[in-house]
Amino acid sequence: METKIIKINNDSFFNKILNYPAKVLKDGGLVAFPTETVYGLGADALNSDAIKKIFEAKGRPADNPLILHISDIETLDKITKEYGGLAKKVISKFWPGPLTIVFRKKDIVPDIVTGGLDTVAVRMPSNKIAKKLIKLADTPIAAPSANISGRPSPTNVNHVIDDLSGEVECIIDGGECSVGLESTVLDLSNDEPMILRPGKITFEQLKEVISDLKIAKELKNEDIDEGMDLKSPGMKYTHYSPNADVFIIETKDDFDQTGVKEINKLIKTKFADYNVGVLCTDDFYDDYQCDNKISLGSRDKLDKIANKLFFSLRKFDEIGVDIILAESFASKEIGLAIMNRLKKSAGFKIFKV
Ligand code: TXA
Ligand code: MG
């Protein structure tokens, strides 16, 4: 299939340019589009044949459900059973934006979208292109991240082209994603509000609105067993993996010189025969004895670090390293999401010092 790439660089032409991808979606085709978090691979959520194509293009396991993207609350009421005042409060505070909420679903949502679950995950993105596209398509859009399953999520159009060119009708180039990590997933489908995937909207922020908020215990366990009954099916799959093997060097509190020493030691000993890359921060960049270093930025700016994480993992693939040694971060605020993605990309291979 030939993939049409549409570049958007002028607000005033939005409507006209997005008519074509909106029609592709209405006709049951696939469109990759930017959101504020990562690029999504979209299809009409109410069309089972279209949804099947998403699973095929990504090589995604059928029991890993998709997020439905909407542009107005009327659509939410069409796809979900009644929800309470707490959900309304959370929606009014955090939508549109990088927060996905799990609701009880109505029958109109096909089983293939939710992997047979009786719940559905919904998000109203804030990205202008995404919002307009969904509105023009006039249907909820199911969209996982626009990467081949298991690879780091795409934060710019080149990542999408690398993974999905020839597999989708259209890719919309809307520049770099501003958040760079997938949305927070919050389960409000029962009376135990729970974070299933950490993201840009943090536990601390949500806790201000939801006093009895919990974090899924699976996120605290480092090893997830395939047989476990998981709250979110996506938890059990390997994720975000570059071609190289990733190892995290974790220190007791925030990362410090003990960690730097360990990384330099590993480069000289255990990994002496490998082409090693160090995924680090400005704070320690000059201290590593290594040719391939990528800094995620300053530790004072964790949002920027989150934003560069997937981009940098893919960058190491371009350089062609065998091993990536990564600094750790404290698991609080957005650090929880950074460590969650980093641990998954490392397949939980961690050196504790
Ligand atoms: O930021 C994002 O959320 C991006 C952009 C494109 O919106 N999308 C995204 O989709 O990250 P995906 O498919 O890569 O991740 C969806 C996650 C998976 O971990 C999945 O298991 C979980 O959401 N999920 C979806 N429906 C669910 C449900 N009904 N119950 C529990 N977890 C669900
Ligand atoms: Mg994904």
mmCIF file of C-alpha atoms and ligand atoms in Angstrom:
data_model
loop_
_atom_site.group_PDB
_atom_site.id
_atom_site.type_symbol
_atom_site.label_atom_id
_atom_site.label_comp_id
_atom_site.label_asym_id
_atom_site.label_seq_id
_atom_site.Cartn_x
_atom_site.Cartn_y
_atom_site.Cartn_z
ATOM 1 C CA MET A 1 0.000 0.000 0.000
ATOM 2 C CA GLU A 2 1.233 3.493 -0.756
ATOM 3 C CA THR A 3 1.211 5.709 2.336
ATOM 4 C CA LYS A 4 0.250 9.339 1.843
ATOM 5 C CA ILE A 5 2.140 11.730 4.138
ATOM 6 C CA ILE A 6 0.424 15.001 4.954
ATOM 7 C CA LYS A 7 2.443 17.794 6.545
ATOM 8 C CA ILE A 8 0.637 20.381 8.625
ATOM 9 C CA ASN A 9 2.423 23.633 9.246
ATOM 10 C CA ASN A 10 -0.183 26.331 8.973
ATOM 11 C CA ASP A 11 -3.172 26.541 11.307
ATOM 12 C CA SER A 12 -5.422 28.195 8.762
ATOM 13 C CA PHE A 13 -5.337 25.235 6.349
ATOM 14 C CA PHE A 14 -6.322 22.668 8.986
ATOM 15 C CA ASN A 15 -9.859 22.021 7.897
ATOM 16 C CA LYS A 16 -9.173 21.489 4.242
ATOM 17 C CA ILE A 17 -6.085 19.312 4.668
ATOM 18 C CA LEU A 18 -7.727 17.077 7.284
ATOM 19 C CA ASN A 19 -10.731 16.269 5.085
ATOM 20 C CA TYR A 20 -8.803 13.519 3.297
ATOM 21 C CA PRO A 21 -7.577 11.613 6.417
ATOM 22 C CA ALA A 22 -11.019 12.057 7.992
ATOM 23 C CA LYS A 23 -12.544 10.381 4.935
ATOM 24 C CA VAL A 24 -9.988 7.545 5.127
ATOM 25 C CA LEU A 25 -11.120 6.948 8.731
ATOM 26 C CA LYS A 26 -14.819 7.072 7.812
ATOM 27 C CA ASP A 27 -14.173 4.557 5.026
ATOM 28 C CA GLY A 28 -12.567 2.086 7.450
ATOM 29 C CA GLY A 29 -8.883 2.880 6.733
ATOM 30 C CA LEU A 30 -5.911 3.607 9.020
ATOM 31 C CA VAL A 31 -4.460 7.071 9.723
ATOM 32 C CA ALA A 32 -1.464 7.804 11.958
ATOM 33 C CA PHE A 33 -1.819 11.202 13.612
ATOM 34 C CA PRO A 34 -0.063 13.340 16.238
ATOM 35 C CA THR A 35 -1.390 13.770 19.772
ATOM 36 C CA GLU A 36 0.217 15.703 22.631
ATOM 37 C CA THR A 37 1.516 12.424 24.112
ATOM 38 C CA VAL A 38 2.762 10.231 21.228
ATOM 39 C CA TYR A 39 1.603 9.551 17.655
ATOM 40 C CA GLY A 40 -1.494 7.344 17.430
ATOM 41 C CA LEU A 41 -2.542 4.763 14.842
ATOM 42 C CA GLY A 42 -6.220 5.539 14.320
ATOM 43 C CA ALA A 43 -9.270 3.729 12.987
ATOM 44 C CA ASP A 44 -13.042 4.061 13.402
ATOM 45 C CA ALA A 45 -13.676 2.505 16.822
ATOM 46 C CA LEU A 46 -17.179 1.386 15.877
ATOM 47 C CA ASN A 47 -16.033 -0.522 12.773
ATOM 48 C CA SER A 48 -14.672 -3.983 13.686
ATOM 49 C CA ASP A 49 -13.062 -4.543 10.273
ATOM 50 C CA ALA A 50 -11.131 -1.278 10.582
ATOM 51 C CA ILE A 51 -9.993 -2.188 14.110
ATOM 52 C CA LYS A 52 -8.727 -5.553 12.888
ATOM 53 C CA LYS A 53 -6.335 -3.674 10.599
ATOM 54 C CA ILE A 54 -4.775 -1.872 13.595
ATOM 55 C CA PHE A 55 -3.917 -5.169 15.279
ATOM 56 C CA GLU A 56 -2.454 -6.508 12.019
ATOM 57 C CA ALA A 57 -0.380 -3.392 11.189
ATOM 58 C CA LYS A 58 1.148 -3.253 14.699
ATOM 59 C CA GLY A 59 1.466 -6.978 15.284
ATOM 60 C CA ARG A 60 -0.480 -6.355 18.501
ATOM 61 C CA PRO A 61 -1.827 -9.211 20.672
ATOM 62 C CA ALA A 62 -5.632 -9.371 20.424
ATOM 63 C CA ASP A 63 -6.146 -9.228 24.220
ATOM 64 C CA ASN A 64 -4.487 -5.807 24.557
ATOM 65 C CA PRO A 65 -7.381 -3.314 24.363
ATOM 66 C CA LEU A 66 -7.327 0.065 22.614
ATOM 67 C CA ILE A 67 -7.996 3.617 23.820
ATOM 68 C CA LEU A 68 -10.906 5.467 22.214
ATOM 69 C CA HIS A 69 -10.219 9.102 21.354
ATOM 70 C CA ILE A 70 -13.095 11.574 21.391
ATOM 71 C CA SER A 71 -13.524 15.295 20.847
ATOM 72 C CA ASP A 72 -16.727 15.939 22.845
ATOM 73 C CA ILE A 73 -18.623 14.669 25.899
ATOM 74 C CA GLU A 74 -21.692 13.619 23.859
ATOM 75 C CA THR A 75 -19.566 10.871 22.304
ATOM 76 C CA LEU A 76 -18.442 9.747 25.768
ATOM 77 C CA ASP A 77 -22.070 9.279 26.786
ATOM 78 C CA LYS A 78 -22.690 7.255 23.615
ATOM 79 C CA ILE A 79 -19.970 4.687 24.395
ATOM 80 C CA THR A 80 -19.997 4.460 28.209
ATOM 81 C CA LYS A 81 -22.551 3.433 30.835
ATOM 82 C CA GLU A 82 -23.458 6.000 33.458
ATOM 83 C CA TYR A 83 -20.515 7.340 35.465
ATOM 84 C CA GLY A 84 -20.509 9.253 38.732
ATOM 85 C CA GLY A 85 -19.637 12.687 40.018
ATOM 86 C CA LEU A 86 -16.017 11.755 40.634
ATOM 87 C CA ALA A 87 -15.453 10.994 36.935
ATOM 88 C CA LYS A 88 -17.141 14.282 36.048
ATOM 89 C CA LYS A 89 -14.791 16.152 38.382
ATOM 90 C CA VAL A 90 -11.704 14.439 36.937
ATOM 91 C CA ILE A 91 -12.893 15.117 33.381
ATOM 92 C CA SER A 92 -13.524 18.794 34.024
ATOM 93 C CA LYS A 93 -10.076 19.192 35.562
ATOM 94 C CA PHE A 94 -7.913 17.148 33.172
ATOM 95 C CA TRP A 95 -9.658 16.912 29.764
ATOM 96 C CA PRO A 96 -8.720 17.606 27.082
ATOM 97 C CA GLY A 97 -5.245 16.301 27.903
ATOM 98 C CA PRO A 98 -2.923 13.345 28.535
ATOM 99 C CA LEU A 99 -5.273 11.360 30.795
ATOM 100 C CA THR A 100 -7.135 8.186 29.756
ATOM 101 C CA ILE A 101 -10.076 7.062 31.890
ATOM 102 C CA VAL A 102 -11.464 3.502 31.999
ATOM 103 C CA PHE A 103 -15.302 3.375 32.131
ATOM 104 C CA ARG A 104 -17.943 0.630 31.938
ATOM 105 C CA LYS A 105 -18.760 0.242 28.242
ATOM 106 C CA LYS A 106 -21.980 0.186 26.262
ATOM 107 C CA ASP A 107 -22.658 -2.562 23.690
ATOM 108 C CA ILE A 108 -22.057 -0.158 20.789
ATOM 109 C CA VAL A 109 -18.278 -0.583 21.402
ATOM 110 C CA PRO A 110 -17.204 -3.772 19.573
ATOM 111 C CA ASP A 111 -15.504 -6.515 21.618
ATOM 112 C CA ILE A 112 -12.453 -6.451 19.355
ATOM 113 C CA VAL A 113 -11.635 -2.911 20.622
ATOM 114 C CA THR A 114 -11.669 -3.886 24.294
ATOM 115 C CA GLY A 115 -10.260 -7.391 23.976
ATOM 116 C CA GLY A 116 -13.567 -8.721 25.316
ATOM 117 C CA LEU A 117 -13.508 -6.584 28.520
ATOM 118 C CA ASP A 118 -16.720 -4.927 29.709
ATOM 119 C CA THR A 119 -14.819 -1.666 30.195
ATOM 120 C CA VAL A 120 -13.515 0.871 27.700
ATOM 121 C CA ALA A 121 -10.583 3.314 27.941
ATOM 122 C CA VAL A 122 -11.331 6.830 26.672
ATOM 123 C CA ARG A 123 -9.258 9.948 26.153
ATOM 124 C CA MET A 124 -9.946 13.458 24.852
ATOM 125 C CA PRO A 125 -6.643 14.677 23.427
ATOM 126 C CA SER A 126 -5.682 18.365 23.537
ATOM 127 C CA ASN A 127 -3.565 18.361 20.357
ATOM 128 C CA LYS A 128 -5.317 20.608 17.819
ATOM 129 C CA ILE A 129 -4.783 18.299 14.847
ATOM 130 C CA ALA A 130 -6.058 15.258 16.757
ATOM 131 C CA LYS A 131 -9.125 17.134 17.990
ATOM 132 C CA LYS A 132 -10.047 18.427 14.542
ATOM 133 C CA LEU A 133 -9.459 15.062 12.854
ATOM 134 C CA ILE A 134 -11.732 13.236 15.338
ATOM 135 C CA LYS A 135 -14.418 15.882 14.916
ATOM 136 C CA LEU A 136 -14.299 15.658 11.113
ATOM 137 C CA ALA A 137 -14.353 11.835 11.181
ATOM 138 C CA ASP A 138 -17.459 12.149 13.374
ATOM 139 C CA THR A 139 -16.842 8.864 15.239
ATOM 140 C CA PRO A 140 -14.688 7.801 18.229
ATOM 141 C CA ILE A 141 -11.199 6.933 17.002
ATOM 142 C CA ALA A 142 -9.422 3.903 18.487
ATOM 143 C CA ALA A 143 -5.700 4.612 18.531
ATOM 144 C CA PRO A 144 -2.806 2.748 20.111
ATOM 145 C CA SER A 145 0.645 4.291 19.837
ATOM 146 C CA ALA A 146 1.746 4.258 16.175
ATOM 147 C CA ASN A 147 4.698 1.877 16.580
ATOM 148 C CA ILE A 148 5.257 -1.783 15.825
ATOM 149 C CA SER A 149 4.303 -3.633 19.046
ATOM 150 C CA GLY A 150 7.191 -3.740 21.487
ATOM 151 C CA ARG A 151 9.120 -0.752 20.021
ATOM 152 C CA PRO A 152 9.436 2.647 21.731
ATOM 153 C CA SER A 153 6.367 4.832 21.092
ATOM 154 C CA PRO A 154 6.791 7.379 18.273
ATOM 155 C CA THR A 155 7.258 11.029 19.247
ATOM 156 C CA ASN A 156 7.807 12.421 15.743
ATOM 157 C CA VAL A 157 6.756 11.553 12.206
ATOM 158 C CA ASN A 158 10.044 9.862 11.255
ATOM 159 C CA HIS A 159 9.493 7.232 13.966
ATOM 160 C CA VAL A 160 6.034 6.511 12.524
ATOM 161 C CA ILE A 161 7.374 6.303 8.968
ATOM 162 C CA ASP A 162 10.131 3.893 10.120
ATOM 163 C CA ASP A 163 7.594 1.533 11.719
ATOM 164 C CA LEU A 164 4.433 1.811 9.600
ATOM 165 C CA SER A 165 5.182 3.126 6.111
ATOM 166 C CA GLY A 166 3.358 0.948 3.562
ATOM 167 C CA GLU A 167 0.982 -0.386 6.259
ATOM 168 C CA VAL A 168 -1.368 2.609 6.585
ATOM 169 C CA GLU A 169 -3.260 4.833 4.127
ATOM 170 C CA CYS A 170 -2.096 8.112 5.621
ATOM 171 C CA ILE A 171 0.365 9.602 8.121
ATOM 172 C CA ILE A 172 -0.159 13.167 9.363
ATOM 173 C CA ASP A 173 3.045 15.024 10.219
ATOM 174 C CA GLY A 174 2.307 17.448 13.039
ATOM 175 C CA GLY A 175 5.861 17.870 14.359
ATOM 176 C CA GLU A 176 7.253 16.709 17.717
ATOM 177 C CA CYS A 177 4.846 15.566 20.455
ATOM 178 C CA SER A 178 4.917 17.957 23.403
ATOM 179 C CA VAL A 179 4.631 15.341 26.206
ATOM 180 C CA GLY A 180 6.535 12.469 24.573
ATOM 181 C CA LEU A 181 5.172 9.708 26.916
ATOM 182 C CA GLU A 182 1.790 7.980 26.635
ATOM 183 C CA SER A 183 -1.174 9.168 28.690
ATOM 184 C CA THR A 184 -1.806 8.236 32.308
ATOM 185 C CA VAL A 185 -4.423 5.433 32.466
ATOM 186 C CA LEU A 186 -6.896 5.838 35.365
ATOM 187 C CA ASP A 187 -9.507 3.167 36.094
ATOM 188 C CA LEU A 188 -12.803 4.639 37.305
ATOM 189 C CA SER A 189 -14.942 1.678 36.202
ATOM 190 C CA ASN A 190 -15.525 0.428 39.767
ATOM 191 C CA ASP A 191 -15.400 1.848 43.292
ATOM 192 C CA GLU A 192 -11.632 1.457 43.622
ATOM 193 C CA PRO A 193 -10.032 4.316 41.608
ATOM 194 C CA MET A 194 -6.652 3.140 40.399
ATOM 195 C CA ILE A 195 -3.763 4.236 38.187
ATOM 196 C CA LEU A 196 -3.020 1.453 35.677
ATOM 197 C CA ARG A 197 -0.296 3.299 33.774
ATOM 198 C CA PRO A 198 1.597 6.339 35.105
ATOM 199 C CA GLY A 199 2.044 9.327 32.796
ATOM 200 C CA LYS A 200 2.242 13.086 32.527
ATOM 201 C CA ILE A 201 -0.798 13.582 34.805
ATOM 202 C CA THR A 202 0.778 12.370 38.011
ATOM 203 C CA PHE A 203 -0.480 10.365 40.996
ATOM 204 C CA GLU A 204 0.074 13.485 43.121
ATOM 205 C CA GLN A 205 -2.117 15.629 40.808
ATOM 206 C CA LEU A 206 -4.919 13.056 40.654
ATOM 207 C CA LYS A 207 -4.817 12.448 44.402
ATOM 208 C CA GLU A 208 -5.913 16.058 44.934
ATOM 209 C CA VAL A 209 -9.237 15.152 43.319
ATOM 210 C CA ILE A 210 -9.448 11.433 44.253
ATOM 211 C CA SER A 211 -8.576 11.036 47.926
ATOM 212 C CA ASP A 212 -8.637 7.195 47.928
ATOM 213 C CA LEU A 213 -6.596 6.833 44.712
ATOM 214 C CA LYS A 214 -4.354 3.745 44.473
ATOM 215 C CA ILE A 215 -1.583 2.664 42.142
ATOM 216 C CA ALA A 216 -2.014 -0.815 40.613
ATOM 217 C CA LYS A 217 0.139 -3.252 42.577
ATOM 218 C CA GLU A 218 1.498 -4.619 39.311
ATOM 219 C CA LEU A 219 3.293 -1.286 38.846
ATOM 220 C CA LYS A 220 5.146 -1.794 42.099
ATOM 221 C CA ASN A 221 6.153 -5.371 41.388
ATOM 222 C CA GLU A 222 9.145 -5.516 39.151
ATOM 223 C CA ASP A 223 8.431 -8.894 37.640
ATOM 224 C CA ILE A 224 5.131 -9.566 36.002
ATOM 225 C CA ASP A 225 4.234 -13.138 35.467
ATOM 226 C CA GLU A 226 2.303 -13.960 32.254
ATOM 227 C CA GLY A 227 -0.288 -15.854 34.284
ATOM 228 C CA MET A 228 -1.185 -12.985 36.637
ATOM 229 C CA ASP A 229 -4.698 -11.570 36.529
ATOM 230 C CA LEU A 230 -3.768 -8.054 35.493
ATOM 231 C CA LYS A 231 -5.948 -4.960 35.752
ATOM 232 C CA SER A 232 -4.651 -3.715 32.397
ATOM 233 C CA PRO A 233 -3.736 -6.330 29.796
ATOM 234 C CA GLY A 234 -1.027 -4.047 28.341
ATOM 235 C CA MET A 235 1.002 -4.482 31.537
ATOM 236 C CA LYS A 236 2.243 -7.928 30.670
ATOM 237 C CA TYR A 237 3.821 -7.183 27.294
ATOM 238 C CA THR A 238 7.427 -6.156 26.689
ATOM 239 C CA HIS A 239 7.457 -2.562 25.646
ATOM 240 C CA TYR A 240 9.494 0.317 24.430
ATOM 241 C CA SER A 241 12.440 -1.867 23.482
ATOM 242 C CA PRO A 242 15.159 -0.507 21.236
ATOM 243 C CA ASN A 243 17.371 -3.024 19.393
ATOM 244 C CA ALA A 244 20.065 -2.742 22.062
ATOM 245 C CA ASP A 245 19.817 -4.415 25.478
ATOM 246 C CA VAL A 246 18.958 -1.834 28.132
ATOM 247 C CA PHE A 247 20.213 -1.987 31.761
ATOM 248 C CA ILE A 248 19.258 0.496 34.485
ATOM 249 C CA ILE A 249 21.775 1.451 37.145
ATOM 250 C CA GLU A 250 19.708 2.274 40.198
ATOM 251 C CA THR A 251 20.989 4.044 43.282
ATOM 252 C CA LYS A 252 19.243 4.150 46.670
ATOM 253 C CA ASP A 253 17.838 7.657 46.484
ATOM 254 C CA ASP A 254 18.200 10.010 43.556
ATOM 255 C CA PHE A 255 20.980 9.036 41.139
ATOM 256 C CA ASP A 256 24.466 10.112 42.260
ATOM 257 C CA GLN A 257 28.222 9.503 41.853
ATOM 258 C CA THR A 258 27.877 5.907 43.138
ATOM 259 C CA GLY A 259 25.829 5.199 40.019
ATOM 260 C CA VAL A 260 28.297 7.007 37.765
ATOM 261 C CA LYS A 261 31.154 4.894 39.150
ATOM 262 C CA GLU A 262 29.177 1.694 38.563
ATOM 263 C CA ILE A 263 28.420 2.646 34.956
ATOM 264 C CA ASN A 264 32.092 3.431 34.267
ATOM 265 C CA LYS A 265 33.044 0.113 35.873
ATOM 266 C CA LEU A 266 30.543 -1.847 33.762
ATOM 267 C CA ILE A 267 31.853 -0.196 30.584
ATOM 268 C CA LYS A 268 35.403 -1.329 31.422
ATOM 269 C CA THR A 269 34.580 -4.816 32.712
ATOM 270 C CA LYS A 270 31.332 -6.694 31.971
ATOM 271 C CA PHE A 271 30.624 -4.828 28.737
ATOM 272 C CA ALA A 272 34.223 -4.207 27.596
ATOM 273 C CA ASP A 273 33.669 -6.152 24.354
ATOM 274 C CA TYR A 274 30.423 -4.393 23.448
ATOM 275 C CA ASN A 275 29.526 -1.118 21.809
ATOM 276 C CA VAL A 276 27.999 0.658 24.814
ATOM 277 C CA GLY A 277 25.826 3.776 24.978
ATOM 278 C CA VAL A 278 25.082 5.741 28.160
ATOM 279 C CA LEU A 279 21.624 7.266 28.596
ATOM 280 C CA CYS A 280 22.315 10.022 31.092
ATOM 281 C CA THR A 281 21.531 13.547 32.252
ATOM 282 C CA ASP A 282 23.396 16.861 31.909
ATOM 283 C CA ASP A 283 24.231 16.533 35.616
ATOM 284 C CA PHE A 284 26.653 13.625 35.009
ATOM 285 C CA TYR A 285 27.300 13.742 31.234
ATOM 286 C CA ASP A 286 30.980 14.730 31.492
ATOM 287 C CA ASP A 287 31.745 11.993 34.030
ATOM 288 C CA TYR A 288 31.270 8.995 31.710
ATOM 289 C CA GLN A 289 34.186 7.356 29.950
ATOM 290 C CA CYS A 290 32.209 6.406 26.864
ATOM 291 C CA ASP A 291 31.997 7.590 23.230
ATOM 292 C CA ASN A 292 28.240 7.209 22.857
ATOM 293 C CA LYS A 293 26.378 9.361 25.344
ATOM 294 C CA ILE A 294 22.929 10.872 25.048
ATOM 295 C CA SER A 295 21.755 13.314 27.686
ATOM 296 C CA LEU A 296 18.051 13.531 28.453
ATOM 297 C CA GLY A 297 18.621 17.039 29.851
ATOM 298 C CA SER A 298 18.900 18.464 33.331
ATOM 299 C CA ARG A 299 17.466 16.607 36.341
ATOM 300 C CA ASP A 300 15.745 19.870 37.329
ATOM 301 C CA LYS A 301 13.467 19.476 34.326
ATOM 302 C CA LEU A 302 11.886 16.024 34.559
ATOM 303 C CA ASP A 303 9.190 16.933 31.992
ATOM 304 C CA LYS A 304 11.891 17.440 29.386
ATOM 305 C CA ILE A 305 13.560 14.178 30.388
ATOM 306 C CA ALA A 306 10.244 12.360 29.891
ATOM 307 C CA ASN A 307 9.866 14.064 26.537
ATOM 308 C CA LYS A 308 13.261 12.900 25.251
ATOM 309 C CA LEU A 309 13.170 9.314 26.558
ATOM 310 C CA PHE A 310 11.639 7.425 23.606
ATOM 311 C CA PHE A 311 13.373 9.714 21.119
ATOM 312 C CA SER A 312 16.749 8.880 22.711
ATOM 313 C CA LEU A 313 16.129 5.114 22.812
ATOM 314 C CA ARG A 314 15.436 5.243 19.073
ATOM 315 C CA LYS A 315 18.504 7.464 18.560
ATOM 316 C CA PHE A 316 20.714 4.741 20.065
ATOM 317 C CA ASP A 317 19.309 2.355 17.448
ATOM 318 C CA GLU A 318 20.462 4.757 14.725
ATOM 319 C CA ILE A 319 23.942 4.897 16.272
ATOM 320 C CA GLY A 320 23.843 1.105 16.477
ATOM 321 C CA VAL A 321 24.961 0.359 20.066
ATOM 322 C CA ASP A 322 24.614 -3.168 21.573
ATOM 323 C CA ILE A 323 24.109 -2.137 25.185
ATOM 324 C CA ILE A 324 22.454 0.909 26.759
ATOM 325 C CA LEU A 325 23.306 1.754 30.380
ATOM 326 C CA ALA A 326 20.734 4.143 31.826
ATOM 327 C CA GLU A 327 20.712 6.365 34.905
ATOM 328 C CA SER A 328 17.732 5.852 37.245
ATOM 329 C CA PHE A 329 15.250 8.440 38.539
ATOM 330 C CA ALA A 330 13.295 8.786 41.777
ATOM 331 C CA SER A 331 9.808 7.244 41.319
ATOM 332 C CA LYS A 332 7.758 10.281 42.279
ATOM 333 C CA GLU A 333 5.711 12.758 40.233
ATOM 334 C CA ILE A 334 6.526 12.283 36.548
ATOM 335 C CA GLY A 335 9.586 10.244 37.621
ATOM 336 C CA LEU A 336 7.148 7.365 38.232
ATOM 337 C CA ALA A 337 6.238 7.330 34.516
ATOM 338 C CA ILE A 338 9.861 7.750 33.410
ATOM 339 C CA MET A 339 10.973 4.773 35.539
ATOM 340 C CA ASN A 340 7.963 2.688 34.427
ATOM 341 C CA ARG A 341 8.885 3.115 30.728
ATOM 342 C CA LEU A 342 12.604 2.730 31.390
ATOM 343 C CA LYS A 343 12.110 -0.503 33.386
ATOM 344 C CA LYS A 344 9.924 -1.963 30.662
ATOM 345 C CA SER A 345 12.413 -1.048 27.954
ATOM 346 C CA ALA A 346 15.090 -2.758 30.066
ATOM 347 C CA GLY A 347 12.922 -5.847 30.552
ATOM 348 C CA PHE A 348 13.474 -5.099 34.289
ATOM 349 C CA LYS A 349 17.269 -5.645 34.055
ATOM 350 C CA ILE A 350 18.515 -3.463 36.888
ATOM 351 C CA PHE A 351 21.880 -3.136 38.644
ATOM 352 C CA LYS A 352 21.237 -1.885 42.172
ATOM 353 C CA VAL A 353 24.133 -0.052 43.840
HETATM 354 O O1 TXA B 1 -1.128 8.588 25.051
HETATM 355 C C1 TXA B 1 -1.702 7.563 24.725
HETATM 356 O O2 TXA B 1 -2.468 6.971 25.500
HETATM 357 C C2 TXA B 1 -1.485 7.044 23.299
HETATM 358 C C3 TXA B 1 -2.028 8.078 22.333
HETATM 359 C C4 TXA B 1 -1.990 7.627 20.900
HETATM 360 O O3 TXA B 1 -3.304 8.447 22.716
HETATM 361 N N1 TXA B 1 -2.073 5.755 23.122
HETATM 362 C C5 TXA B 1 -1.579 4.648 23.711
HETATM 363 O O4 TXA B 1 -2.253 3.477 23.382
HETATM 364 O O5 TXA B 1 -0.603 4.649 24.419
HETATM 365 P P1 TXA B 1 -1.660 2.024 23.653
HETATM 366 O O6 TXA B 1 -2.604 1.125 22.944
HETATM 367 O O7 TXA B 1 -0.254 1.981 23.242
HETATM 368 O O8 TXA B 1 -1.839 1.789 25.191
HETATM 369 C C6 TXA B 1 -3.137 1.580 25.741
HETATM 370 C C7 TXA B 1 -3.034 1.113 27.158
HETATM 371 C C8 TXA B 1 -2.596 -0.338 27.234
HETATM 372 O O9 TXA B 1 -1.708 -0.498 28.324
HETATM 373 C C9 TXA B 1 -3.925 -1.072 27.471
HETATM 374 O O10 TXA B 1 -3.758 -2.301 28.119
HETATM 375 C C10 TXA B 1 -4.665 -0.068 28.336
HETATM 376 O O11 TXA B 1 -4.313 1.193 27.791
HETATM 377 N N2 TXA B 1 -6.130 -0.240 28.220
HETATM 378 C C11 TXA B 1 -6.898 -0.024 27.137
HETATM 379 N N3 TXA B 1 -8.201 -0.330 27.392
HETATM 380 C C12 TXA B 1 -8.245 -0.747 28.677
HETATM 381 C C13 TXA B 1 -9.306 -1.210 29.546
HETATM 382 N N4 TXA B 1 -10.557 -1.297 29.129
HETATM 383 N N5 TXA B 1 -8.959 -1.554 30.805
HETATM 384 C C14 TXA B 1 -7.681 -1.451 31.239
HETATM 385 N N6 TXA B 1 -6.647 -1.031 30.478
HETATM 386 C C15 TXA B 1 -6.917 -0.681 29.216
HETATM 387 MG MG MG B 2 1.708 1.500 22.977
#
